[in-house]
């Protein structure tokens, strides 16, 4: 039993999580990522040629999704936020002639995601449903989410998505059209070329107990051809898409950025031409300039503004929160979609519930966990960030799911 629990814990630490997107995984197993190599024959293409190829492939992916709604007479259900990925799914669908859609968004009340989503909704005259997350009720759903995803990914990762879909549950809607996988296909998790050599980012939720991992897990990235491919497998295909297991309790979920032909095209584009949203921005500006006139949540600027302005705004937007977290004051950072640390610190009822859940689980299931693991998890829960607390709660929820008594 100890070994089983420790493996669950290792999976969360390493963000090496499983998901039943079998067809995608079978296909991406054959993918190669162009790290400045031959680029699959597109490295010598001009920006204009690349933009045309990207637009053609993405439009085909969008069409295949929305046509399925039309075939069965369903209402188009489309996610929208302040980011680029869901925006471009929606934008291309409208440009292709698909009619009025039901848009959904969820985040901290009046945050940029909500503001920008409403502006885009008004532009296209789509109905939008907004779920503000300030009540932080989704953080109570440990057992429900762990049951849905088998404990294979952070329970808080879907944030308000489960409660939104549960409230919305209706037979009139077709696919849930999302922007999942956009930033790491047409762009990259890695921001600068030298970061790939440094093996950064690691893809882990936490680095605190990395020294406890065996060489197999600590050096897991070495089993991949390159670091970017490792990040795509662990953070995207086996991590981010884990929310599909939750969403599929209500409807089928889709994402044009996960279309296998589109992914292959993206990975055929040399790394240096994808990083930092390079070709992504050029595609939007060339083909959908009006989409660039709405702010981008990540930078609080428009895509049409110069990059140096975006980087400056990014510093002004994100630096205070990063500083707070560095000095152990993460609970003061409210400038993001889901400020969990702030909610936990300022909601005594929520904090009491989470603390009691952890305390009860440690007490009830101590026989199936090693003393070292229990000690580490208690340390991480008491001193860690909100995300690290959620890691511990996810593991404890998994223990309860697999070893608990009815």
mmCIF file of C-alpha atoms in Angstrom:
data_model
loop_
_atom_site.group_PDB
_atom_site.id
_atom_site.type_symbol
_atom_site.label_atom_id
_atom_site.label_comp_id
_atom_site.label_asym_id
_atom_site.label_seq_id
_atom_site.Cartn_x
_atom_site.Cartn_y
_atom_site.Cartn_z
ATOM 1 C CA UNK A 1 0.000 0.000 0.000
ATOM 2 C CA UNK A 2 2.795 2.415 0.865
ATOM 3 C CA UNK A 3 4.261 1.977 -2.578
ATOM 4 C CA UNK A 4 0.946 2.710 -4.313
ATOM 5 C CA UNK A 5 0.405 5.944 -2.410
ATOM 6 C CA UNK A 6 3.953 7.117 -2.943
ATOM 7 C CA UNK A 7 3.554 6.559 -6.674
ATOM 8 C CA UNK A 8 0.423 8.712 -6.651
ATOM 9 C CA UNK A 9 2.366 11.403 -4.827
ATOM 10 C CA UNK A 10 5.265 11.149 -7.272
ATOM 11 C CA UNK A 11 2.910 11.529 -10.194
ATOM 12 C CA UNK A 12 1.594 14.797 -8.784
ATOM 13 C CA UNK A 13 5.069 16.087 -7.935
ATOM 14 C CA UNK A 14 6.305 15.347 -11.429
ATOM 15 C CA UNK A 15 3.106 16.348 -13.199
ATOM 16 C CA UNK A 16 3.327 13.002 -14.957
ATOM 17 C CA UNK A 17 -0.374 12.323 -15.088
ATOM 18 C CA UNK A 18 -2.497 9.987 -17.148
ATOM 19 C CA UNK A 19 -5.525 10.707 -19.302
ATOM 20 C CA UNK A 20 -7.632 8.580 -21.582
ATOM 21 C CA UNK A 21 -7.134 10.526 -24.802
ATOM 22 C CA UNK A 22 -5.914 7.298 -26.349
ATOM 23 C CA UNK A 23 -6.136 8.190 -30.019
ATOM 24 C CA UNK A 24 -4.260 11.439 -29.496
ATOM 25 C CA UNK A 25 -1.534 9.781 -27.459
ATOM 26 C CA UNK A 26 -1.115 7.025 -30.010
ATOM 27 C CA UNK A 27 -0.640 9.651 -32.657
ATOM 28 C CA UNK A 28 1.574 12.112 -30.813
ATOM 29 C CA UNK A 29 3.853 9.218 -30.006
ATOM 30 C CA UNK A 30 4.958 9.594 -33.615
ATOM 31 C CA UNK A 31 5.429 13.362 -33.473
ATOM 32 C CA UNK A 32 8.746 15.070 -33.781
ATOM 33 C CA UNK A 33 9.324 18.587 -32.495
ATOM 34 C CA UNK A 34 11.375 20.840 -34.724
ATOM 35 C CA UNK A 35 14.029 22.420 -32.499
ATOM 36 C CA UNK A 36 15.582 24.406 -35.314
ATOM 37 C CA UNK A 37 16.221 21.299 -37.408
ATOM 38 C CA UNK A 38 14.734 20.659 -40.817
ATOM 39 C CA UNK A 39 11.347 21.803 -39.566
ATOM 40 C CA UNK A 40 9.500 19.170 -41.532
ATOM 41 C CA UNK A 41 10.130 21.132 -44.712
ATOM 42 C CA UNK A 42 8.537 24.379 -43.518
ATOM 43 C CA UNK A 43 11.624 26.016 -42.023
ATOM 44 C CA UNK A 44 12.362 27.795 -45.296
ATOM 45 C CA UNK A 45 8.785 29.002 -45.737
ATOM 46 C CA UNK A 46 8.114 32.706 -45.460
ATOM 47 C CA UNK A 47 6.015 34.054 -42.606
ATOM 48 C CA UNK A 48 3.175 34.623 -45.044
ATOM 49 C CA UNK A 49 3.310 31.016 -46.227
ATOM 50 C CA UNK A 50 3.406 29.733 -42.674
ATOM 51 C CA UNK A 51 0.461 31.904 -41.659
ATOM 52 C CA UNK A 52 -1.552 30.580 -44.596
ATOM 53 C CA UNK A 53 -0.745 26.982 -43.676
ATOM 54 C CA UNK A 54 -1.625 27.559 -40.021
ATOM 55 C CA UNK A 55 -4.916 29.205 -40.951
ATOM 56 C CA UNK A 56 -5.851 26.452 -43.361
ATOM 57 C CA UNK A 57 -5.160 23.672 -40.849
ATOM 58 C CA UNK A 58 -6.809 25.457 -37.918
ATOM 59 C CA UNK A 59 -9.909 26.348 -39.930
ATOM 60 C CA UNK A 60 -10.284 22.712 -40.981
ATOM 61 C CA UNK A 61 -10.018 21.610 -37.340
ATOM 62 C CA UNK A 62 -12.614 24.151 -36.219
ATOM 63 C CA UNK A 63 -14.950 23.184 -39.053
ATOM 64 C CA UNK A 64 -14.820 19.498 -38.148
ATOM 65 C CA UNK A 65 -15.931 20.328 -34.593
ATOM 66 C CA UNK A 66 -18.717 22.780 -35.295
ATOM 67 C CA UNK A 67 -20.084 20.726 -38.191
ATOM 68 C CA UNK A 68 -20.789 17.969 -35.670
ATOM 69 C CA UNK A 69 -23.050 20.327 -33.693
ATOM 70 C CA UNK A 70 -24.870 21.261 -36.881
ATOM 71 C CA UNK A 71 -25.251 17.619 -37.909
ATOM 72 C CA UNK A 72 -27.169 16.811 -34.724
ATOM 73 C CA UNK A 73 -28.941 20.143 -34.286
ATOM 74 C CA UNK A 74 -27.103 21.165 -31.120
ATOM 75 C CA UNK A 75 -26.429 24.661 -29.796
ATOM 76 C CA UNK A 76 -22.731 25.594 -30.026
ATOM 77 C CA UNK A 77 -21.227 25.701 -26.513
ATOM 78 C CA UNK A 78 -17.942 27.602 -26.543
ATOM 79 C CA UNK A 79 -15.508 28.533 -23.787
ATOM 80 C CA UNK A 80 -14.198 32.090 -23.776
ATOM 81 C CA UNK A 81 -11.709 33.896 -21.563
ATOM 82 C CA UNK A 82 -9.203 36.701 -21.832
ATOM 83 C CA UNK A 83 -6.621 34.446 -23.451
ATOM 84 C CA UNK A 84 -5.892 33.885 -27.116
ATOM 85 C CA UNK A 85 -6.656 30.184 -27.496
ATOM 86 C CA UNK A 86 -10.391 30.123 -26.743
ATOM 87 C CA UNK A 87 -10.723 33.467 -28.529
ATOM 88 C CA UNK A 88 -9.317 32.084 -31.766
ATOM 89 C CA UNK A 89 -11.507 28.979 -31.606
ATOM 90 C CA UNK A 90 -14.548 31.239 -31.326
ATOM 91 C CA UNK A 91 -13.280 33.783 -33.852
ATOM 92 C CA UNK A 92 -12.511 31.315 -36.598
ATOM 93 C CA UNK A 93 -15.826 29.520 -36.043
ATOM 94 C CA UNK A 94 -17.737 32.779 -36.499
ATOM 95 C CA UNK A 95 -15.624 33.705 -39.518
ATOM 96 C CA UNK A 96 -16.518 30.346 -41.087
ATOM 97 C CA UNK A 97 -20.181 31.270 -40.739
ATOM 98 C CA UNK A 98 -21.337 29.374 -37.672
ATOM 99 C CA UNK A 99 -24.109 31.334 -36.017
ATOM 100 C CA UNK A 100 -24.918 32.460 -32.526
ATOM 101 C CA UNK A 101 -23.171 30.561 -29.745
ATOM 102 C CA UNK A 102 -23.592 30.041 -26.046
ATOM 103 C CA UNK A 103 -20.407 31.303 -24.446
ATOM 104 C CA UNK A 104 -19.258 30.389 -20.933
ATOM 105 C CA UNK A 105 -16.521 31.795 -18.741
ATOM 106 C CA UNK A 106 -15.512 31.519 -15.086
ATOM 107 C CA UNK A 107 -12.968 33.371 -12.971
ATOM 108 C CA UNK A 108 -12.616 35.748 -10.028
ATOM 109 C CA UNK A 109 -15.299 38.392 -10.305
ATOM 110 C CA UNK A 110 -14.475 41.333 -12.564
ATOM 111 C CA UNK A 111 -11.034 39.979 -13.396
ATOM 112 C CA UNK A 112 -9.614 40.581 -16.893
ATOM 113 C CA UNK A 113 -10.887 37.203 -18.116
ATOM 114 C CA UNK A 114 -14.477 38.212 -17.404
ATOM 115 C CA UNK A 115 -14.109 41.742 -18.751
ATOM 116 C CA UNK A 116 -12.477 40.684 -22.019
ATOM 117 C CA UNK A 117 -14.854 37.744 -22.506
ATOM 118 C CA UNK A 118 -17.858 40.061 -22.189
ATOM 119 C CA UNK A 119 -16.380 42.479 -24.714
ATOM 120 C CA UNK A 120 -15.845 39.690 -27.236
ATOM 121 C CA UNK A 121 -19.331 38.346 -26.576
ATOM 122 C CA UNK A 122 -20.805 41.783 -27.263
ATOM 123 C CA UNK A 123 -18.789 42.069 -30.483
ATOM 124 C CA UNK A 124 -20.222 38.830 -31.865
ATOM 125 C CA UNK A 125 -23.636 39.317 -30.201
ATOM 126 C CA UNK A 126 -23.366 35.959 -28.467
ATOM 127 C CA UNK A 127 -25.075 35.136 -25.175
ATOM 128 C CA UNK A 128 -22.553 34.661 -22.376
ATOM 129 C CA UNK A 129 -22.896 32.982 -19.003
ATOM 130 C CA UNK A 130 -20.406 34.102 -16.367
ATOM 131 C CA UNK A 131 -19.642 32.156 -13.195
ATOM 132 C CA UNK A 132 -17.740 34.265 -10.701
ATOM 133 C CA UNK A 133 -15.606 32.144 -8.417
ATOM 134 C CA UNK A 134 -15.268 34.458 -5.427
ATOM 135 C CA UNK A 135 -17.264 32.081 -3.244
ATOM 136 C CA UNK A 136 -14.461 29.517 -3.884
ATOM 137 C CA UNK A 137 -17.017 26.716 -3.603
ATOM 138 C CA UNK A 138 -15.100 24.583 -6.102
ATOM 139 C CA UNK A 139 -12.321 24.153 -3.537
ATOM 140 C CA UNK A 140 -14.717 22.066 -1.423
ATOM 141 C CA UNK A 141 -15.130 19.509 -4.220
ATOM 142 C CA UNK A 142 -12.122 17.325 -3.404
ATOM 143 C CA UNK A 143 -13.907 13.965 -3.343
ATOM 144 C CA UNK A 144 -16.082 14.709 -6.374
ATOM 145 C CA UNK A 145 -13.230 15.795 -8.627
ATOM 146 C CA UNK A 146 -10.874 13.024 -7.473
ATOM 147 C CA UNK A 147 -13.628 10.498 -8.211
ATOM 148 C CA UNK A 148 -14.045 11.931 -11.716
ATOM 149 C CA UNK A 149 -10.369 12.054 -12.665
ATOM 150 C CA UNK A 150 -9.142 9.133 -10.570
ATOM 151 C CA UNK A 151 -6.792 11.371 -8.620
ATOM 152 C CA UNK A 152 -4.511 11.662 -11.635
ATOM 153 C CA UNK A 153 -4.359 15.446 -11.675
ATOM 154 C CA UNK A 154 -4.649 18.358 -9.261
ATOM 155 C CA UNK A 155 -8.247 18.536 -8.040
ATOM 156 C CA UNK A 156 -8.349 22.324 -8.206
ATOM 157 C CA UNK A 157 -7.036 22.417 -11.775
ATOM 158 C CA UNK A 158 -10.413 22.712 -13.489
ATOM 159 C CA UNK A 159 -11.355 25.510 -11.037
ATOM 160 C CA UNK A 160 -15.009 26.433 -11.645
ATOM 161 C CA UNK A 161 -15.402 24.354 -14.792
ATOM 162 C CA UNK A 162 -17.119 21.414 -13.128
ATOM 163 C CA UNK A 163 -19.673 23.525 -11.290
ATOM 164 C CA UNK A 164 -20.325 25.624 -14.407
ATOM 165 C CA UNK A 165 -21.014 22.557 -16.551
ATOM 166 C CA UNK A 166 -23.100 20.950 -13.804
ATOM 167 C CA UNK A 167 -25.317 24.031 -13.560
ATOM 168 C CA UNK A 168 -25.512 24.243 -17.340
ATOM 169 C CA UNK A 169 -26.148 20.529 -17.904
ATOM 170 C CA UNK A 170 -28.671 20.413 -20.731
ATOM 171 C CA UNK A 171 -29.370 18.189 -23.746
ATOM 172 C CA UNK A 172 -29.494 21.192 -26.092
ATOM 173 C CA UNK A 173 -25.718 21.703 -26.157
ATOM 174 C CA UNK A 174 -23.272 19.940 -28.426
ATOM 175 C CA UNK A 175 -19.518 19.773 -28.002
ATOM 176 C CA UNK A 176 -17.820 21.986 -25.468
ATOM 177 C CA UNK A 177 -15.464 23.885 -27.768
ATOM 178 C CA UNK A 178 -12.296 24.906 -25.933
ATOM 179 C CA UNK A 179 -8.909 26.472 -26.606
ATOM 180 C CA UNK A 180 -7.005 23.774 -24.728
ATOM 181 C CA UNK A 181 -3.420 23.140 -25.926
ATOM 182 C CA UNK A 182 -3.093 26.383 -27.886
ATOM 183 C CA UNK A 183 -0.166 27.999 -26.134
ATOM 184 C CA UNK A 184 2.040 24.922 -26.298
ATOM 185 C CA UNK A 185 1.307 23.913 -29.890
ATOM 186 C CA UNK A 186 1.390 27.099 -31.938
ATOM 187 C CA UNK A 187 3.722 28.623 -29.354
ATOM 188 C CA UNK A 188 5.677 26.762 -26.651
ATOM 189 C CA UNK A 189 5.953 26.224 -22.914
ATOM 190 C CA UNK A 190 9.601 27.197 -23.326
ATOM 191 C CA UNK A 191 10.120 30.939 -23.736
ATOM 192 C CA UNK A 192 13.762 31.172 -24.798
ATOM 193 C CA UNK A 193 15.999 28.782 -26.776
ATOM 194 C CA UNK A 194 18.556 28.394 -23.985
ATOM 195 C CA UNK A 195 15.856 27.300 -21.539
ATOM 196 C CA UNK A 196 15.534 24.039 -23.413
ATOM 197 C CA UNK A 197 19.166 23.233 -22.604
ATOM 198 C CA UNK A 198 18.621 24.172 -18.972
ATOM 199 C CA UNK A 199 15.664 21.776 -18.770
ATOM 200 C CA UNK A 200 13.448 24.573 -17.546
ATOM 201 C CA UNK A 201 10.594 24.714 -16.744
ATOM 202 C CA UNK A 202 10.500 21.276 -15.147
ATOM 203 C CA UNK A 203 6.760 20.754 -15.477
ATOM 204 C CA UNK A 204 6.398 19.965 -11.772
ATOM 205 C CA UNK A 205 3.817 21.565 -9.519
ATOM 206 C CA UNK A 206 6.412 21.777 -6.765
ATOM 207 C CA UNK A 207 10.166 21.400 -6.406
ATOM 208 C CA UNK A 208 10.183 21.100 -2.621
ATOM 209 C CA UNK A 209 10.677 17.341 -2.324
ATOM 210 C CA UNK A 210 12.363 16.603 -5.626
ATOM 211 C CA UNK A 211 15.278 15.106 -3.709
ATOM 212 C CA UNK A 212 12.910 12.384 -2.481
ATOM 213 C CA UNK A 213 12.178 11.205 -6.022
ATOM 214 C CA UNK A 214 14.002 8.237 -7.455
ATOM 215 C CA UNK A 215 16.273 8.834 -10.441
ATOM 216 C CA UNK A 216 13.551 7.364 -12.649
ATOM 217 C CA UNK A 217 11.129 10.166 -11.833
ATOM 218 C CA UNK A 218 13.600 12.966 -11.160
ATOM 219 C CA UNK A 219 15.178 12.457 -14.588
ATOM 220 C CA UNK A 220 11.990 11.502 -16.397
ATOM 221 C CA UNK A 221 12.504 14.241 -18.984
ATOM 222 C CA UNK A 222 15.654 12.453 -20.158
ATOM 223 C CA UNK A 223 13.500 9.694 -21.630
ATOM 224 C CA UNK A 224 12.196 12.118 -24.257
ATOM 225 C CA UNK A 225 13.886 13.248 -27.447
ATOM 226 C CA UNK A 226 13.926 16.845 -26.228
ATOM 227 C CA UNK A 227 12.626 18.907 -23.335
ATOM 228 C CA UNK A 228 9.773 20.535 -25.210
ATOM 229 C CA UNK A 229 8.327 17.159 -26.164
ATOM 230 C CA UNK A 230 8.566 16.131 -22.502
ATOM 231 C CA UNK A 231 6.656 19.239 -21.430
ATOM 232 C CA UNK A 232 3.977 18.639 -24.032
ATOM 233 C CA UNK A 233 3.416 15.070 -22.887
ATOM 234 C CA UNK A 234 3.423 15.783 -19.158
ATOM 235 C CA UNK A 235 1.748 19.182 -18.923
ATOM 236 C CA UNK A 236 -0.581 18.960 -21.914
ATOM 237 C CA UNK A 237 -1.453 15.470 -23.150
ATOM 238 C CA UNK A 238 -1.255 13.771 -19.736
ATOM 239 C CA UNK A 239 -1.976 16.781 -17.553
ATOM 240 C CA UNK A 240 -4.107 19.596 -18.918
ATOM 241 C CA UNK A 241 -6.361 17.290 -20.929
ATOM 242 C CA UNK A 242 -7.105 15.373 -17.734
ATOM 243 C CA UNK A 243 -9.966 17.833 -17.262
ATOM 244 C CA UNK A 244 -11.655 16.052 -20.181
ATOM 245 C CA UNK A 245 -12.510 13.222 -17.796
ATOM 246 C CA UNK A 246 -14.473 15.737 -15.724
ATOM 247 C CA UNK A 247 -16.052 17.611 -18.615
ATOM 248 C CA UNK A 248 -17.222 14.369 -20.236
ATOM 249 C CA UNK A 249 -19.629 13.832 -17.350
ATOM 250 C CA UNK A 250 -21.726 16.516 -19.033
ATOM 251 C CA UNK A 251 -20.826 16.612 -22.717
ATOM 252 C CA UNK A 252 -18.075 15.704 -25.161
ATOM 253 C CA UNK A 253 -15.165 18.138 -25.263
ATOM 254 C CA UNK A 254 -13.103 19.299 -28.209
ATOM 255 C CA UNK A 255 -10.189 21.588 -29.026
ATOM 256 C CA UNK A 256 -8.953 22.467 -32.524
ATOM 257 C CA UNK A 257 -5.447 22.890 -31.105
ATOM 258 C CA UNK A 258 -5.516 19.136 -30.378
ATOM 259 C CA UNK A 259 -6.289 18.210 -33.970
ATOM 260 C CA UNK A 260 -3.485 15.843 -34.911
ATOM 261 C CA UNK A 261 -2.802 17.378 -38.319
ATOM 262 C CA UNK A 262 -2.684 20.836 -36.796
ATOM 263 C CA UNK A 263 -0.311 19.675 -34.049
ATOM 264 C CA UNK A 264 2.018 18.093 -36.585
ATOM 265 C CA UNK A 265 2.085 21.298 -38.626
ATOM 266 C CA UNK A 266 2.923 23.294 -35.506
ATOM 267 C CA UNK A 267 5.751 20.962 -34.557
ATOM 268 C CA UNK A 268 7.102 21.106 -38.099
ATOM 269 C CA UNK A 269 7.611 24.844 -37.578
ATOM 270 C CA UNK A 270 11.114 25.451 -36.181
ATOM 271 C CA UNK A 271 11.177 26.119 -32.459
ATOM 272 C CA UNK A 272 12.675 29.607 -32.847
ATOM 273 C CA UNK A 273 9.741 30.667 -35.004
ATOM 274 C CA UNK A 274 7.115 29.423 -32.556
ATOM 275 C CA UNK A 275 8.413 30.574 -29.166
ATOM 276 C CA UNK A 276 7.009 33.674 -27.494
ATOM 277 C CA UNK A 277 3.862 33.480 -29.655
ATOM 278 C CA UNK A 278 5.897 34.556 -32.669
ATOM 279 C CA UNK A 279 3.979 32.934 -35.527
ATOM 280 C CA UNK A 280 0.802 32.882 -33.401
ATOM 281 C CA UNK A 281 0.704 36.704 -33.231
ATOM 282 C CA UNK A 282 1.519 37.044 -36.916
ATOM 283 C CA UNK A 283 -1.340 34.690 -37.766
ATOM 284 C CA UNK A 284 -3.853 36.733 -35.750
ATOM 285 C CA UNK A 285 -2.660 40.071 -37.104
ATOM 286 C CA UNK A 286 -2.655 38.879 -40.712
ATOM 287 C CA UNK A 287 -5.900 36.914 -40.783
ATOM 288 C CA UNK A 288 -8.032 38.185 -37.905
ATOM 289 C CA UNK A 289 -6.849 41.730 -37.084
ATOM 290 C CA UNK A 290 -10.066 42.605 -35.256
ATOM 291 C CA UNK A 291 -9.388 39.797 -32.761
ATOM 292 C CA UNK A 292 -6.130 41.575 -31.927
ATOM 293 C CA UNK A 293 -8.009 44.692 -30.839
ATOM 294 C CA UNK A 294 -9.173 43.082 -27.618
ATOM 295 C CA UNK A 295 -6.767 42.839 -24.713
ATOM 296 C CA UNK A 296 -4.835 39.662 -23.993
ATOM 297 C CA UNK A 297 -5.157 38.700 -20.330
ATOM 298 C CA UNK A 298 -1.617 37.341 -20.071
ATOM 299 C CA UNK A 299 -0.073 40.748 -20.807
ATOM 300 C CA UNK A 300 -2.967 43.189 -20.300
ATOM 301 C CA UNK A 301 -2.206 44.547 -23.786
ATOM 302 C CA UNK A 302 -3.590 44.122 -27.266
ATOM 303 C CA UNK A 303 -1.861 41.662 -29.574
ATOM 304 C CA UNK A 304 -1.432 44.545 -32.007
ATOM 305 C CA UNK A 305 0.752 46.489 -29.546
ATOM 306 C CA UNK A 306 4.558 46.225 -29.754
ATOM 307 C CA UNK A 307 6.150 43.340 -27.850
ATOM 308 C CA UNK A 308 8.187 45.599 -25.585
ATOM 309 C CA UNK A 309 4.961 47.250 -24.401
ATOM 310 C CA UNK A 310 3.473 43.816 -23.729
ATOM 311 C CA UNK A 311 6.541 42.750 -21.742
ATOM 312 C CA UNK A 312 6.443 45.956 -19.689
ATOM 313 C CA UNK A 313 2.750 45.515 -18.944
ATOM 314 C CA UNK A 314 3.386 41.868 -18.066
ATOM 315 C CA UNK A 315 5.932 42.938 -15.458
ATOM 316 C CA UNK A 316 3.520 45.472 -13.992
ATOM 317 C CA UNK A 317 0.700 42.901 -13.971
ATOM 318 C CA UNK A 318 2.559 39.835 -12.676
ATOM 319 C CA UNK A 319 5.574 41.088 -10.726
ATOM 320 C CA UNK A 320 3.698 42.050 -7.518
ATOM 321 C CA UNK A 321 2.136 38.585 -7.265
ATOM 322 C CA UNK A 322 5.449 36.849 -7.900
ATOM 323 C CA UNK A 323 7.092 39.004 -5.245
ATOM 324 C CA UNK A 324 4.349 38.204 -2.728
ATOM 325 C CA UNK A 325 4.801 34.470 -3.352
ATOM 326 C CA UNK A 326 8.593 34.695 -3.077
ATOM 327 C CA UNK A 327 8.387 36.255 0.388
ATOM 328 C CA UNK A 328 5.626 33.941 1.596
ATOM 329 C CA UNK A 329 2.738 36.373 1.144
ATOM 330 C CA UNK A 330 0.975 34.636 -1.726
ATOM 331 C CA UNK A 331 -2.359 35.213 -0.002
ATOM 332 C CA UNK A 332 -2.064 38.911 -0.861
ATOM 333 C CA UNK A 333 -1.981 38.229 -4.620
ATOM 334 C CA UNK A 334 -5.478 38.694 -6.038
ATOM 335 C CA UNK A 335 -4.529 39.633 -9.584
ATOM 336 C CA UNK A 336 -5.245 36.358 -11.341
ATOM 337 C CA UNK A 337 -8.112 34.179 -12.477
ATOM 338 C CA UNK A 338 -8.218 32.016 -9.334
ATOM 339 C CA UNK A 339 -6.385 33.555 -6.335
ATOM 340 C CA UNK A 340 -6.653 30.421 -4.205
ATOM 341 C CA UNK A 341 -4.191 31.525 -1.557
ATOM 342 C CA UNK A 342 -6.172 34.730 -0.995
ATOM 343 C CA UNK A 343 -9.464 32.854 -0.747
ATOM 344 C CA UNK A 344 -8.126 30.231 1.652
ATOM 345 C CA UNK A 345 -6.496 32.844 3.911
ATOM 346 C CA UNK A 346 -9.534 35.110 4.035
ATOM 347 C CA UNK A 347 -12.348 32.560 4.212
ATOM 348 C CA UNK A 348 -12.238 30.952 7.663
ATOM 349 C CA UNK A 349 -14.949 28.433 6.806
ATOM 350 C CA UNK A 350 -13.077 27.254 3.711
ATOM 351 C CA UNK A 351 -9.743 27.107 5.495
ATOM 352 C CA UNK A 352 -11.336 25.178 8.347
ATOM 353 C CA UNK A 353 -12.854 22.671 5.949
ATOM 354 C CA UNK A 354 -9.601 22.051 4.087
ATOM 355 C CA UNK A 355 -7.598 21.764 7.311
ATOM 356 C CA UNK A 356 -10.114 19.325 8.779
ATOM 357 C CA UNK A 357 -10.167 17.274 5.584
ATOM 358 C CA UNK A 358 -6.371 16.949 5.684
ATOM 359 C CA UNK A 359 -6.255 16.210 9.420
ATOM 360 C CA UNK A 360 -8.977 13.544 9.211
ATOM 361 C CA UNK A 361 -7.391 11.858 6.195
ATOM 362 C CA UNK A 362 -3.944 11.747 7.775
ATOM 363 C CA UNK A 363 -5.437 10.186 10.875
ATOM 364 C CA UNK A 364 -7.740 7.730 9.122
ATOM 365 C CA UNK A 365 -5.341 6.460 6.463
ATOM 366 C CA UNK A 366 -1.964 6.585 8.172
ATOM 367 C CA UNK A 367 -1.665 2.796 7.912
ATOM 368 C CA UNK A 368 -1.468 2.917 4.092
ATOM 369 C CA UNK A 369 1.179 5.661 3.921
ATOM 370 C CA UNK A 370 4.795 5.602 5.013
ATOM 371 C CA UNK A 371 5.849 7.801 7.921
ATOM 372 C CA UNK A 372 8.201 9.727 5.630
ATOM 373 C CA UNK A 373 5.445 10.428 3.129
ATOM 374 C CA UNK A 374 3.074 11.571 5.862
ATOM 375 C CA UNK A 375 5.742 13.854 7.305
ATOM 376 C CA UNK A 376 6.537 15.373 3.914
ATOM 377 C CA UNK A 377 2.896 15.901 3.056
ATOM 378 C CA UNK A 378 2.141 17.539 6.398
ATOM 379 C CA UNK A 379 5.124 19.834 5.888
ATOM 380 C CA UNK A 380 4.018 20.720 2.362
ATOM 381 C CA UNK A 381 0.450 21.359 3.473
ATOM 382 C CA UNK A 382 1.374 23.576 6.419
ATOM 383 C CA UNK A 383 4.135 25.613 4.764
ATOM 384 C CA UNK A 384 3.442 25.323 1.045
ATOM 385 C CA UNK A 385 1.634 27.492 -1.470
ATOM 386 C CA UNK A 386 -2.054 27.087 -2.273
ATOM 387 C CA UNK A 387 -1.153 24.835 -5.203
ATOM 388 C CA UNK A 388 1.031 22.691 -2.937
ATOM 389 C CA UNK A 389 -1.809 22.400 -0.422
ATOM 390 C CA UNK A 390 -4.045 21.268 -3.291
ATOM 391 C CA UNK A 391 -1.426 18.650 -4.210
ATOM 392 C CA UNK A 392 -1.616 17.171 -0.730
ATOM 393 C CA UNK A 393 -5.413 17.269 -0.686
ATOM 394 C CA UNK A 394 -5.512 15.517 -4.061
ATOM 395 C CA UNK A 395 -3.278 12.716 -2.812
ATOM 396 C CA UNK A 396 -5.349 12.359 0.356
ATOM 397 C CA UNK A 397 -8.535 12.328 -1.708
ATOM 398 C CA UNK A 398 -7.001 9.595 -3.857
ATOM 399 C CA UNK A 399 -6.131 7.550 -0.766
ATOM 400 C CA UNK A 400 -9.717 7.916 0.410
ATOM 401 C CA UNK A 401 -11.048 6.900 -3.017
ATOM 402 C CA UNK A 402 -8.912 3.781 -3.385
ATOM 403 C CA UNK A 403 -8.536 2.653 0.229
ATOM 404 C CA UNK A 404 -11.518 4.152 2.013
ATOM 405 C CA UNK A 405 -14.441 2.220 3.398
ATOM 406 C CA UNK A 406 -17.953 2.803 2.147
#
